[in-house]
Structures are given as C-alpha cells and as structure tokens.
Coordinates of C-alpha atoms and ligand atoms in Angstrom, one line a residue:
X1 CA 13.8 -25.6 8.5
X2 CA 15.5 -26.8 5.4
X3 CA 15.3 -30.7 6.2
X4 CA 16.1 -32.2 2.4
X5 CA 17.8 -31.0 -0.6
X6 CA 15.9 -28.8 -3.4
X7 CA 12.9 -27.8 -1.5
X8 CA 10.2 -26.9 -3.5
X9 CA 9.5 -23.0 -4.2
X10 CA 12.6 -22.4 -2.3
X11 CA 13.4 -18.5 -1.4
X12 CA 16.7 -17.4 -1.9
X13 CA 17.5 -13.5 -1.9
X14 CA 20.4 -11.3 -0.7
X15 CA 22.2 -7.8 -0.2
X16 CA 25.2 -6.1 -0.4
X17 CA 27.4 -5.1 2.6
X18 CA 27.8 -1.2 1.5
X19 CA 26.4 0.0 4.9
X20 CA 23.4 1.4 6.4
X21 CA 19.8 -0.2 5.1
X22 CA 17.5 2.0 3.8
X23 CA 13.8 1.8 3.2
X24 CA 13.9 1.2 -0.1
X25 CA 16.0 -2.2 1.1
X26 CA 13.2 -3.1 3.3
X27 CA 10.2 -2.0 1.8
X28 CA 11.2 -3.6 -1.8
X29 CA 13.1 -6.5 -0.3
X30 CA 13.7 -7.4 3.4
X31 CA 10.0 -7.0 4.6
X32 CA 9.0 -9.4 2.5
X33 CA 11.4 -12.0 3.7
X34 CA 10.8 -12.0 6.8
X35 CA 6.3 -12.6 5.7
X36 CA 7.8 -15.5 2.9
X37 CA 10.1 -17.7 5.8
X38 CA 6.8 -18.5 7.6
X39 CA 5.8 -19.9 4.7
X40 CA 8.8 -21.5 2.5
X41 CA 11.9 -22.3 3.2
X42 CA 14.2 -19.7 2.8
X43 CA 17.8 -18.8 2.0
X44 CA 18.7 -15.5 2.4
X45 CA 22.8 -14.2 1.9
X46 CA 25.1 -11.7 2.5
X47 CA 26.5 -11.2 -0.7
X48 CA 30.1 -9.8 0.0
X49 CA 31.5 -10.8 -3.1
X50 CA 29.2 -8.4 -5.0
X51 CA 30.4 -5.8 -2.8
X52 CA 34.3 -6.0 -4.1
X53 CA 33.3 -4.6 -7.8
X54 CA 32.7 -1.0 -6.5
X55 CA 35.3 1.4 -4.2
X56 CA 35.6 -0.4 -0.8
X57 CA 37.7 -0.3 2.4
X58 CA 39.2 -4.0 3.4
X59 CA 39.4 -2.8 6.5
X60 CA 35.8 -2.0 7.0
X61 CA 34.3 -5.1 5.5
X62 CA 34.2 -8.1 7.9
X63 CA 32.0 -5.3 10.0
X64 CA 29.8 -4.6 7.5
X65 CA 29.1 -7.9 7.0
X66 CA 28.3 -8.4 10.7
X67 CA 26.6 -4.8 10.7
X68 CA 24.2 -6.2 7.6
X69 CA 23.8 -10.1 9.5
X70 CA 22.2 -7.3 12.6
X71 CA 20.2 -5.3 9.9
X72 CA 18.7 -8.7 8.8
X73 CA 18.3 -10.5 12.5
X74 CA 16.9 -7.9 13.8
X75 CA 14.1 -7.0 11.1
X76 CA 12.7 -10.8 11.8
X77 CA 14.6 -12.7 9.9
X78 CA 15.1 -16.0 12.1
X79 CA 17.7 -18.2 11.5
X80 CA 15.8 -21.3 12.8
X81 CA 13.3 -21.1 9.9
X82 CA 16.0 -19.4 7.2
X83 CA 19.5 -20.3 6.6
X84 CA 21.3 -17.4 6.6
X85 CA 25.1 -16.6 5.5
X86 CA 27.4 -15.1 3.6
X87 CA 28.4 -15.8 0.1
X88 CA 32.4 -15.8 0.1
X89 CA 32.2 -19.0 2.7
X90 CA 30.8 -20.9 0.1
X91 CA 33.4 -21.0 -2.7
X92 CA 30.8 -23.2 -5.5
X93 CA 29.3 -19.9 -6.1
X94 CA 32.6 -18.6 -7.8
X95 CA 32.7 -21.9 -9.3
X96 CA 29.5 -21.9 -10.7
X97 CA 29.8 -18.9 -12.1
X98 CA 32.8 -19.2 -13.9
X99 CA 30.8 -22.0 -15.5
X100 CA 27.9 -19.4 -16.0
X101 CA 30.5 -17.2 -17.8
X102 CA 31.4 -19.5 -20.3
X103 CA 27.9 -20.0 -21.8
X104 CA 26.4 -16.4 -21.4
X105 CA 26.8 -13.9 -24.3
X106 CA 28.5 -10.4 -23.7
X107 CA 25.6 -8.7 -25.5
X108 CA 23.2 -9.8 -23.0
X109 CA 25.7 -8.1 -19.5
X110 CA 25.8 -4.9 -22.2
X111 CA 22.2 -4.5 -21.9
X112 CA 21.9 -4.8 -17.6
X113 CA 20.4 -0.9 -16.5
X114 CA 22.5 -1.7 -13.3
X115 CA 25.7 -2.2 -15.3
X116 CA 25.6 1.1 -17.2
X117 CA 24.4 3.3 -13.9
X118 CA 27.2 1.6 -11.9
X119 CA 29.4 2.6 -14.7
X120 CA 28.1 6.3 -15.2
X121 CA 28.7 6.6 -11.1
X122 CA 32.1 4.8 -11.1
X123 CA 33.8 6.1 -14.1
X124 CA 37.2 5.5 -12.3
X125 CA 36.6 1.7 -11.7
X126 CA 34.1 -0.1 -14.3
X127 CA 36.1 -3.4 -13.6
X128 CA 35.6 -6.6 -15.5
X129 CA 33.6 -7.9 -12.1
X130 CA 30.7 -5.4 -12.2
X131 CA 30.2 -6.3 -16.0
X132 CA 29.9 -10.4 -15.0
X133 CA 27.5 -8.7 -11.3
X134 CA 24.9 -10.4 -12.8
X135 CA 26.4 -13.9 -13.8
X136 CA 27.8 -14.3 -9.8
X137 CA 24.1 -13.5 -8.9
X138 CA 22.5 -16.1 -11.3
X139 CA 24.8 -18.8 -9.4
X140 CA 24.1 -17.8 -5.9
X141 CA 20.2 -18.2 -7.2
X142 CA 20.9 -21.7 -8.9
X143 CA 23.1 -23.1 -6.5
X144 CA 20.3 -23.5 -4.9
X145 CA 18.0 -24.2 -7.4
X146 CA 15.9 -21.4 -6.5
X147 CA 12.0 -21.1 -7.6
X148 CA 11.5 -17.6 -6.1
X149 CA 13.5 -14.7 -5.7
X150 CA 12.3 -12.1 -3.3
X151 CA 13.6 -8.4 -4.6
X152 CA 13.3 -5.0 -5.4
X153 CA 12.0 -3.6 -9.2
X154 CA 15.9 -3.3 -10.0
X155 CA 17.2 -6.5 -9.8
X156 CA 14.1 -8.2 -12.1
X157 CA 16.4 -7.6 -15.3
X158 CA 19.1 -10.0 -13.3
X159 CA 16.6 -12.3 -12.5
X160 CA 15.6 -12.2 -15.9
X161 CA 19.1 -13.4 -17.2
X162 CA 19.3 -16.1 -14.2
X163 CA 15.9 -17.5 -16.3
X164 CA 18.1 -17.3 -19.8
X165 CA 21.3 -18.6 -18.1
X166 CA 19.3 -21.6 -16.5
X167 CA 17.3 -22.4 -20.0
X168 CA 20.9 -22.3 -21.6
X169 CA 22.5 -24.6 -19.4
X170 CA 19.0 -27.0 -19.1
X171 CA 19.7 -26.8 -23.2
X172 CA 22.9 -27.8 -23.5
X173 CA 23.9 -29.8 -20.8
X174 CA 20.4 -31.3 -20.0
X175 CA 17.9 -30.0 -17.2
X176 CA 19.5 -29.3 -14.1
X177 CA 18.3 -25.9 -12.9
X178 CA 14.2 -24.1 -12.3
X179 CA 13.2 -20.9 -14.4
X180 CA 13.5 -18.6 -11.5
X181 CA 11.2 -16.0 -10.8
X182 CA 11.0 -12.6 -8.8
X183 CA 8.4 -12.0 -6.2
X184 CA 7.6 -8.0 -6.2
X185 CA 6.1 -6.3 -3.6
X186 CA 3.5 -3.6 -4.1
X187 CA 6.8 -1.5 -3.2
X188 CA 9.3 -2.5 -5.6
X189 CA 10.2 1.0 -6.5
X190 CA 10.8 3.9 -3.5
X191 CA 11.9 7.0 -5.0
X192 CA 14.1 9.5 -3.1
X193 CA 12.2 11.9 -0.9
X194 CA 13.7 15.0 -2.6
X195 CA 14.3 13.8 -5.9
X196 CA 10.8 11.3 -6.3
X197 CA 11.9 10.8 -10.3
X198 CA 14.7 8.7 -8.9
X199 CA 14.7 5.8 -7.3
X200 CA 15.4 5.8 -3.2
X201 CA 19.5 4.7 -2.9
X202 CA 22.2 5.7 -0.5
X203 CA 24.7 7.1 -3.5
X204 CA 22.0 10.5 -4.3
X205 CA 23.0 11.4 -0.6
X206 CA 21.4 11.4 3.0
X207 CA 18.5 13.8 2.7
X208 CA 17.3 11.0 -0.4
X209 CA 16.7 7.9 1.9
X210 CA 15.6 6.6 5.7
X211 CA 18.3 5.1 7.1
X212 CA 16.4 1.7 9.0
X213 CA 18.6 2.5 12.1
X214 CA 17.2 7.0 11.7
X215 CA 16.4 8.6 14.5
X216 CA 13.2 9.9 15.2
X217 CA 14.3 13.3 15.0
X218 CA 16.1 12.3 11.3
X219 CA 12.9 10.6 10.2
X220 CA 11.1 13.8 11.0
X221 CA 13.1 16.1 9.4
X222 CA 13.6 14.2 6.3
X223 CA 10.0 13.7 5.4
X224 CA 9.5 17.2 6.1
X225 CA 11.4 18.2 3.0
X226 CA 10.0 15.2 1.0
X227 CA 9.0 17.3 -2.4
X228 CA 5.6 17.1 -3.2
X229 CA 4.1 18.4 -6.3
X230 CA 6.5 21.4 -7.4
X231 CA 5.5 20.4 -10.7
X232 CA 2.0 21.6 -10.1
X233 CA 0.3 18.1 -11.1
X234 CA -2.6 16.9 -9.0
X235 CA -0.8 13.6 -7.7
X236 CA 2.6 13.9 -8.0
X237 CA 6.0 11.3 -7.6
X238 CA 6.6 12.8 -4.4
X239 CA 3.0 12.4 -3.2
X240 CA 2.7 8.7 -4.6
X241 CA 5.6 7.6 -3.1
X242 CA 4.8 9.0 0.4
X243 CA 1.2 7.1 0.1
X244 CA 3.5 4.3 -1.5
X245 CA 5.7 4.2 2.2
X246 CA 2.4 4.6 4.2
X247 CA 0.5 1.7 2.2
X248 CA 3.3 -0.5 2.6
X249 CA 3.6 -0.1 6.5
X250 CA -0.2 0.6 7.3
X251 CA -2.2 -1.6 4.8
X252 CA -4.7 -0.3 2.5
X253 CA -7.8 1.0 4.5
X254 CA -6.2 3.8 6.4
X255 CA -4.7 4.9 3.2
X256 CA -8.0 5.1 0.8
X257 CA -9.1 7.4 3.1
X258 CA -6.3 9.8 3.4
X259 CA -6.1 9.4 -0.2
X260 CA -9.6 10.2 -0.6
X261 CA -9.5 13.3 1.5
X262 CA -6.6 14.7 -0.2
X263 CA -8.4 14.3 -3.3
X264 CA -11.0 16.7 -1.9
X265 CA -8.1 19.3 -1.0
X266 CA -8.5 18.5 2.5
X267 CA -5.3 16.8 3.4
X268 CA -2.9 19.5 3.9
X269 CA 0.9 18.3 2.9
X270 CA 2.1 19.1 6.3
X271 CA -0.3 16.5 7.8
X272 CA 0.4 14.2 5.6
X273 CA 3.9 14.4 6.2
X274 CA 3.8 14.1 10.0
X275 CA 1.7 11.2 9.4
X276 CA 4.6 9.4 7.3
X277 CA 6.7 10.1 9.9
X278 CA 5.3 8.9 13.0
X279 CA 4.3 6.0 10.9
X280 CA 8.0 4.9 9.7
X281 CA 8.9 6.1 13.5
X282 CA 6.8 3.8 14.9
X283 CA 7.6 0.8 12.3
X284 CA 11.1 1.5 12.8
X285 CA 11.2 1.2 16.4
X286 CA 11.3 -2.7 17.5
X287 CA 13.1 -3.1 14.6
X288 CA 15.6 -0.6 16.6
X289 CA 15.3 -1.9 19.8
X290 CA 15.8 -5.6 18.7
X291 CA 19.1 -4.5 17.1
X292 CA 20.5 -2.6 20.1
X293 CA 19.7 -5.7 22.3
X294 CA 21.8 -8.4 19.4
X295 CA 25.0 -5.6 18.9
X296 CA 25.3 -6.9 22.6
X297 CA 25.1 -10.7 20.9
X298 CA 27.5 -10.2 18.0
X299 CA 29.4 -13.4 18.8
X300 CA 26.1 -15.1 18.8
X301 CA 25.7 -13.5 14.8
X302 CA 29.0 -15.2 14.3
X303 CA 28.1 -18.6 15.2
X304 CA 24.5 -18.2 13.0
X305 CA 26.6 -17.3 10.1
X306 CA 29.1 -20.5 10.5
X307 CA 26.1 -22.3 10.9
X308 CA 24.1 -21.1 7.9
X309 CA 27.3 -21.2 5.9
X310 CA 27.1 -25.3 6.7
X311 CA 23.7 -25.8 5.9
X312 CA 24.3 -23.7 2.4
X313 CA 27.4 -25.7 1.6
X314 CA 25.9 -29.1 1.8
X315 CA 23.1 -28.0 -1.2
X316 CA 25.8 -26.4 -2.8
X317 CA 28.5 -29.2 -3.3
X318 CA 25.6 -31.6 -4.0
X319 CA 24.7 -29.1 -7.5
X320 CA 28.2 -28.4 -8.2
X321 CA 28.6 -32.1 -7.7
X322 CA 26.0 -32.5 -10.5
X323 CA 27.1 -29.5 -12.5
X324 CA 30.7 -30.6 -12.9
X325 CA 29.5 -34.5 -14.3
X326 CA 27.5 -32.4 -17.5
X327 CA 29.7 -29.9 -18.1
X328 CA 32.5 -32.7 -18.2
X329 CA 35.1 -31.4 -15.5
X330 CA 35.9 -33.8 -13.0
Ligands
TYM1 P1 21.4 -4.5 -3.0 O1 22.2 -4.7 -1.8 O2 21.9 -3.4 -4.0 O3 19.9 -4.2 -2.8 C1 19.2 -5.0 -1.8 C2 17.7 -5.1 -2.1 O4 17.1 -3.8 -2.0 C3 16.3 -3.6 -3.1 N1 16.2 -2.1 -3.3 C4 15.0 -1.4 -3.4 N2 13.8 -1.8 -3.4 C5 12.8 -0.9 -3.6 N3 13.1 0.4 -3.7 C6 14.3 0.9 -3.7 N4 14.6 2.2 -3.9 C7 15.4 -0.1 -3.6 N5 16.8 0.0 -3.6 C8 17.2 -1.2 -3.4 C9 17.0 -4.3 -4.2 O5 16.2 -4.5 -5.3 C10 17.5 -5.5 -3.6 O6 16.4 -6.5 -3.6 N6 22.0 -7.6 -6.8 C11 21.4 -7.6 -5.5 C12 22.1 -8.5 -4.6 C13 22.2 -9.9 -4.9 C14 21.1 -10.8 -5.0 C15 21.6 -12.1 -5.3 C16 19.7 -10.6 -4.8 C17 23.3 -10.7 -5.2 N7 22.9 -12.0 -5.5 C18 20.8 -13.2 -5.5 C19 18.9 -11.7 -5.0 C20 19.4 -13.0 -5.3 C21 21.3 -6.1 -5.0 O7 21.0 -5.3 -5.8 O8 21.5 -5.9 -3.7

C-alpha cells in the first residue's frame, strides 16, 4: 500500500484502452506487474488519453476502459497493494505535460520508431497528439516520480526521452524528478505467429496475436499455423518465439530440454506446437475464469477506479504543486 508520498523505486506502468489484450501485452508488460506489486509499490494506469490520437469510437470508450480495468484485475493485479486508475481523472497529467512541451525539442519526437509506424498506419490522421504520445507519457511517469517502469521492448525509446525530459527540467529548474528506468522482461519482444519478423500487435490482424480472453479452440488453431522455419534456417523467428512464449510461461528447465531435443531433430513442429498451446491454454485459464466471475462485479471496478484515481491525485497535486513554484506559474 502506498502509505507516504515518493516511495522509493516506485512502479508506474500503463496501457491503452484499444480493446482486447494480447500476449504480447502480458508477456512483455502485465505479467510482470502483477510479480513487481508484491514487492514495490506500484502504480499502474489506464491511459485513455493516449488512446484519443488514433481512429476511435466515443461511444465505445468508457467500456473499454472498464473492459481493460477487468483485463488487469483479473490477471492479478490487486488494487489493495497497487493503486490503479485511469489517467483522464487526473487532469496534472495534461498539465505536466504541457510544461514537458515547452522544454523538449521537436527533433527528439521526430526520431520516436512508434511515431513514424503510427504514422505509416494512420496516414489519414497523424495529429499533432501522436507526435507529443511520448511527452503525455513522460508526465504520467514523473508525476509520480517514477524509479521503474515496467514495459515492453517498444516503449524503451519513450522511457528513454522521460530520462532526457527529467535531466532537462532537473537542469534548468533544479532537481525535482528520478532518471527513470525500464524493467524488461526476458519477453520484451513477441513476434506475430505468422509473420515472426514482426512484432506480435492487434493492427497485423487476428491470426498474428492470442487474444488473453481466446478460446481454447482459437489458441489451438492459431499456434497451429505459427510459421516455423520456411526460410530453411536451423532456428528460426517463428521457432524462437514459440520457445520465447513457452519460457516465459513454463520457466527454463522444461524448455532446455525441448530445446535440446529439437536440436537433435527429434522434436517434430507439430509437437511442439501442441505443446504451446496447451501451455497458453492452461495459463490463460484462471486468468479466464477470474474475469468471468468480476464482469459480474463491474460496479465494484468502478468504485476501485474512483478509489485509485484519489490516491493518484493526492501524489500528483503535491508535484504539480512543486512543479508550478520552479517553473514560475502560480
Ligand atoms: P500499449 O497499450 O500500446 O502497450 C501496452 C504494453 O504492452 C507492451 N507490448 C508488448 N510487449 C512485448 N511484445 C509485444 N509484441 C508487445 N506489444 C505491446 C508494450 O510495450 C506496453 O508495455 N505507450 C504505452 C502506454 C503508456 C505508458 C505510460 C506505459 C502511456 N503512458 C507510462 C508506461 C508508462 C503503450 O505502448 O501502451
């Protein structure tokens, strides 16, 4: 439980309302939340604000937030050791950024990977907010004074520029926020299962990712026609990244020695594959159950959110508080 202000190696992470979680989500991110709570305290958001800079329906929104709030709640997040909540409650995180606008330079947004993919997929709306993604992201971070950022391989370049934004604003205005770092998981990176050169995402299409809420029969299927090695190589992307899933949901020992065997030629793909399967299957399936039995609760989710939303606010006025009396706007 967060009992004082600016905890030390304090957690803060967060995702996107676009819909349905996929493995990459928890493998890269959302697994290891719910290991780091037991040991730090946490802050983990649902960043809606984010979620305005691409194509999105008004009317669907308020859902998804409650749909993502289930996704995390139900994967073991627990909102007596984390705060959880959603960002657009909390209005010092516009604030702060706007502030976080004014002192970063436009060459170093040009450069964010995420920026120019989002662009290349959304040539119809590359809006001013998607450019400034990252400086929104670096306030909900320092807000909160973050130490340690919990993520996926992706978002280190954003974490990156949170570390320059904070040394800028410790530079000129005098120290105020941590140089915050990301915490990877040995599965940063899932590829898609049919295109393993790319990383796993929900905008390549269904037969690329696992859905966290795929039915057995779906898991099945997909992993069946998971490419392996078309390219002929003796390990190849898709064969790395289905040991990749297995490692990260089995631990190593069990791995080694399927790896071992289909070094020897003995592990034939479709064993492999049915292994993956039942594996995620059976992963997948308390997480599944769990969420059934809060969908019945979703006033409950409500009242954690409100909740979480109070506890955030009261560490974020105190830095904006601080913020405001350096930057000279009272
Ligand atoms: P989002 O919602 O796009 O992604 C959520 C998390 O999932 C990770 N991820 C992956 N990890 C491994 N393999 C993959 N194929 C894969 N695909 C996605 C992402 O790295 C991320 O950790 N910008 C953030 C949201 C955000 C945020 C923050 C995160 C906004 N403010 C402050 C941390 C701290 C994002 O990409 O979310």
């Amino acid at each position: 439980m967060l009992a004082l202000l600016y905890m030390n190696n304090l957690i803060f992470s967060g995702m996107q309302p676009t819909g349905s979680l996929h493995l990459g989500n928890y493998l890269g991110a959302l697994k290891q939340w719910v290991e780091l709570q037991e040991q730090h305290d946490s802050i983990f958001c649902i960043v809606d604000y984010h979620a305005l800079t691409i194509d999105y329906s008004p009317k669907d929104l308020p859902n998804r937030i409650t749909e993502l709030a289930l996704d995390y709640l139900s994967a073991g997040v627990d909102p007596e050791k984390s705060i959880v909540f959603v960002q657009s409650q909390i209005p010092e995180h516009t604030e702060l950024a706007w502030i976080f606008n004014s002192i970063t330079p436009m060459g170093e947004l040009e450069r964010m990977t995420q920026f120019k993919e989002k662009s290349e997929q959304h040539k119809q709306n590359i809006n001013a907010g998607l450019f400034t993604y990252p400086i929104l992201q670096a306030a909900d971070i320092l807000l909160y004074k973050a130490d340690r950022v919990p993520v996926g391989e992706d978002q280190v370049q954003h974490v990156e520029l949170t570390r320059d934004i904070a040394k800028k604003f410790n530079k000129t205005f005098g120290k105020t926020f941590p140089e915050t770092k990301v915490i990877l998981t040995k599965t940063a990176r899932i590829m898609s299962l049919v295109d393993p050169e790319k990383k796993m995402s929900k905008s390549l299409g269904e037969k690329h990712y696992i859905a966290l809420s795929d039915s057995p029969d779906a898991i099945k299927k997909k992993v069946r026609s998971a490419v392996t090695d078309t390219h002929g190589g003796s390990k190849s992307a898709g064969v790395t990244n289905l040991f990749d899933i297995l490692e990260a949901l089995n631990g190593d020992d069990m791995v080694s020695e399927l790896k071992d065997q289909h070094k020897k030629g003995k592990l034939p793909y479709k064993d492999l594959k049915d292994i993956v399967a039942n594996t995620i299957i059976s992963h997948l399936k308390p997480i599944q159950e769990r969420r059934r039995e809060l969908e019945e609760q979703r006033e409950e989710i409500g009242e954690i959110l409100i909740e979480g939303a109070e506890r955030a606010q009261e560490i974020a006025q105190k830095t904006m508080e601080e913020v405001r009396e350096k930057v000279g706007v009272r």
